[in-house]
Amino acid sequence: MSRLRIIFGMLSLCLSGQVIASAMAADFSAVTPVEKGALTYGVAATFAPFEYQKDSKLTGFDIDMIGALSKKLGAEPKPMNMEFKGLIPALQGGRIDLINSAMYINDQRAAQVEFIPYLRIGSLVVVQAANPSKIAGRDTSLCGKTIAVTLGGIQESYARQDDKRCRDGGLAGITVMTLPTAQDSALTLRQGRADALFTSTPGAVELMDKVPGAYATVGPEFEANTQIGIAVRKGDVAMKAAVEAALKEFVADGTYKTLIETWKFPASVSLLN
């Protein structure tokens, strides 16, 4: 092979590598955002440790994640904190660019928005450390008890399913106590006004860490393969492509793994490599 052919071959490889790198790089230029230069996202900051308010500031895994993704896109992250039930209407109405709020992916939501999955999480039953109500897990020991859940969250759906199972089985129903935030549910349990709470596995880990000796988990993790994702408008191809590319970079540079470790999430939540 001639030297000239070798040189051209090397040049071709370099150029093709640049094309591949370019195709993978996060690019916000094709996006038409709500506000120029900004990534306006909807969040319901009531679901610790994913998104919540501390000292009047938004914090949590999702808040850190969107900050990192926005940096890769060269955009300023701009949160719009609202009720969870208002997130999808706000996205469909063009008031926000995407939803970044630990939104559980299900068929009903997937029919309304496009999802970009980023974590896989389950749920746990949490009780007071002494477990005075003798709850054994997500089973018939819950029948006749009061379960605290976050209003509108997936755990509310689980609790209502269990209530129906109890009643269909001829047992006492479950009182489903809905509260504005995960923190409110935890406080209600701690005060003895609820017998148990349903929360995400990362949420349970955070409770144990922040208030040692106050809570315990009972029974195995359930609905352990549930995915959560960033949501974009149906048909918004440019936004979805930009976020997916930024997320790939976020995973490749180790930020994804670091955030999971920083927030003390169990390794089982990792969905991306």
PDB file of N, CA and C in Angstrom, residues 1 17 25 39 45-46 50 79 95 103 113 128 139 141 156 163 165 170 196 199 213-214 224 250 258 264 271:
ATOM      1  N   MET A   1       0.857  -1.200   0.000  1.00  0.00           N
ATOM      2  CA  MET A   1       0.000   0.000   0.000  1.00  0.00           C
ATOM      3  C   MET A   1       0.886   1.241   0.000  1.00  0.00           C
ATOM      4  N   GLY A  17     -14.588   9.714  12.343  1.00  0.00           N
ATOM      5  CA  GLY A  17     -14.666   9.796  13.801  1.00  0.00           C
ATOM      6  C   GLY A  17     -15.260  11.108  14.242  1.00  0.00           C
ATOM      7  N   ALA A  25     -22.854  14.378  19.874  1.00  0.00           N
ATOM      8  CA  ALA A  25     -22.770  15.538  20.753  1.00  0.00           C
ATOM      9  C   ALA A  25     -24.130  16.181  20.964  1.00  0.00           C
ATOM     10  N   LEU A  39     -33.535  26.225  29.194  1.00  0.00           N
ATOM     11  CA  LEU A  39     -34.255  24.960  29.206  1.00  0.00           C
ATOM     12  C   LEU A  39     -35.278  25.061  30.335  1.00  0.00           C
ATOM     13  N   ALA A  45     -41.958  19.870  43.149  1.00  0.00           N
ATOM     14  CA  ALA A  45     -40.890  19.659  44.136  1.00  0.00           C
ATOM     15  C   ALA A  45     -41.443  19.160  45.469  1.00  0.00           C
ATOM     16  N   THR A  46     -42.053  17.974  45.412  1.00  0.00           N
ATOM     17  CA  THR A  46     -42.672  17.403  46.606  1.00  0.00           C
ATOM     18  C   THR A  46     -42.227  15.964  46.847  1.00  0.00           C
ATOM     19  N   PHE A  50     -35.823  13.126  45.040  1.00  0.00           N
ATOM     20  CA  PHE A  50     -35.684  13.491  43.630  1.00  0.00           C
ATOM     21  C   PHE A  50     -35.798  14.988  43.402  1.00  0.00           C
ATOM     22  N   PRO A  79     -36.498  26.339  36.217  1.00  0.00           N
ATOM     23  CA  PRO A  79     -37.590  25.522  36.733  1.00  0.00           C
ATOM     24  C   PRO A  79     -38.904  26.276  36.840  1.00  0.00           C
ATOM     25  N   ARG A  95     -45.984  25.726  27.717  1.00  0.00           N
ATOM     26  CA  ARG A  95     -45.466  26.618  28.763  1.00  0.00           C
ATOM     27  C   ARG A  95     -44.099  26.186  29.248  1.00  0.00           C
ATOM     28  N   MET A 103     -41.037  11.419  36.934  1.00  0.00           N
ATOM     29  CA  MET A 103     -42.352  10.967  36.463  1.00  0.00           C
ATOM     30  C   MET A 103     -42.298   9.487  36.107  1.00  0.00           C
ATOM     31  N   VAL A 113     -47.261  11.999  26.241  1.00  0.00           N
ATOM     32  CA  VAL A 113     -45.939  12.613  26.123  1.00  0.00           C
ATOM     33  C   VAL A 113     -44.935  11.574  25.641  1.00  0.00           C
ATOM     34  N   GLN A 128     -43.139   2.785  61.432  1.00  0.00           N
ATOM     35  CA  GLN A 128     -42.355   3.251  62.567  1.00  0.00           C
ATOM     36  C   GLN A 128     -41.387   2.142  62.967  1.00  0.00           C
ATOM     37  N   ASP A 139     -49.107  -6.709  51.953  1.00  0.00           N
ATOM     38  CA  ASP A 139     -49.938  -7.910  51.997  1.00  0.00           C
ATOM     39  C   ASP A 139     -51.197  -7.611  52.802  1.00  0.00           C
ATOM     40  N   SER A 141     -51.745  -7.706  55.812  1.00  0.00           N
ATOM     41  CA  SER A 141     -51.531  -7.019  57.095  1.00  0.00           C
ATOM     42  C   SER A 141     -51.809  -5.525  56.972  1.00  0.00           C
ATOM     43  N   GLU A 156     -49.843   6.366  45.519  1.00  0.00           N
ATOM     44  CA  GLU A 156     -51.277   6.475  45.800  1.00  0.00           C
ATOM     45  C   GLU A 156     -52.047   5.412  45.009  1.00  0.00           C
ATOM     46  N   ASP A 163     -56.246  -1.371  48.664  1.00  0.00           N
ATOM     47  CA  ASP A 163     -57.532  -1.179  49.328  1.00  0.00           C
ATOM     48  C   ASP A 163     -58.604  -2.026  48.647  1.00  0.00           C
ATOM     49  N   ARG A 165     -58.158  -4.729  46.853  1.00  0.00           N
ATOM     50  CA  ARG A 165     -57.890  -6.145  47.091  1.00  0.00           C
ATOM     51  C   ARG A 165     -58.401  -6.574  48.462  1.00  0.00           C
ATOM     52  N   GLY A 170     -63.029  -9.486  51.265  1.00  0.00           N
ATOM     53  CA  GLY A 170     -63.882  -9.526  52.449  1.00  0.00           C
ATOM     54  C   GLY A 170     -63.218  -9.011  53.706  1.00  0.00           C
ATOM     55  N   ALA A 196     -48.437   3.225  58.141  1.00  0.00           N
ATOM     56  CA  ALA A 196     -47.330   2.962  57.218  1.00  0.00           C
ATOM     57  C   ALA A 196     -47.372   3.994  56.106  1.00  0.00           C
ATOM     58  N   THR A 199     -43.378   4.536  49.718  1.00  0.00           N
ATOM     59  CA  THR A 199     -42.484   5.508  49.100  1.00  0.00           C
ATOM     60  C   THR A 199     -41.515   4.789  48.178  1.00  0.00           C
ATOM     61  N   GLY A 213     -33.190   5.405  63.268  1.00  0.00           N
ATOM     62  CA  GLY A 213     -33.897   4.863  64.416  1.00  0.00           C
ATOM     63  C   GLY A 213     -35.373   5.164  64.458  1.00  0.00           C
ATOM     64  N   ALA A 214     -35.872   5.980  63.521  1.00  0.00           N
ATOM     65  CA  ALA A 214     -37.284   6.370  63.542  1.00  0.00           C
ATOM     66  C   ALA A 214     -38.152   5.476  62.661  1.00  0.00           C
ATOM     67  N   ALA A 224     -40.578  -3.253  41.270  1.00  0.00           N
ATOM     68  CA  ALA A 224     -39.164  -2.891  41.242  1.00  0.00           C
ATOM     69  C   ALA A 224     -38.629  -2.513  39.864  1.00  0.00           C
ATOM     70  N   PHE A 250     -23.729  12.570  29.656  1.00  0.00           N
ATOM     71  CA  PHE A 250     -23.857  12.575  31.108  1.00  0.00           C
ATOM     72  C   PHE A 250     -23.481  11.210  31.689  1.00  0.00           C
ATOM     73  N   THR A 258     -21.933   9.133  39.462  1.00  0.00           N
ATOM     74  CA  THR A 258     -21.581   9.967  40.617  1.00  0.00           C
ATOM     75  C   THR A 258     -22.828  10.490  41.328  1.00  0.00           C
ATOM     76  N   LYS A 264     -27.007   8.600  47.422  1.00  0.00           N
ATOM     77  CA  LYS A 264     -27.111   7.345  48.174  1.00  0.00           C
ATOM     78  C   LYS A 264     -28.256   6.459  47.679  1.00  0.00           C
ATOM     79  N   LEU A 271     -30.129   2.520  35.218  1.00  0.00           N
ATOM     80  CA  LEU A 271     -30.806   2.039  34.011  1.00  0.00           C
ATOM     81  C   LEU A 271     -29.915   2.191  32.784  1.00  0.00           C
TER      82      LEU A 271
END
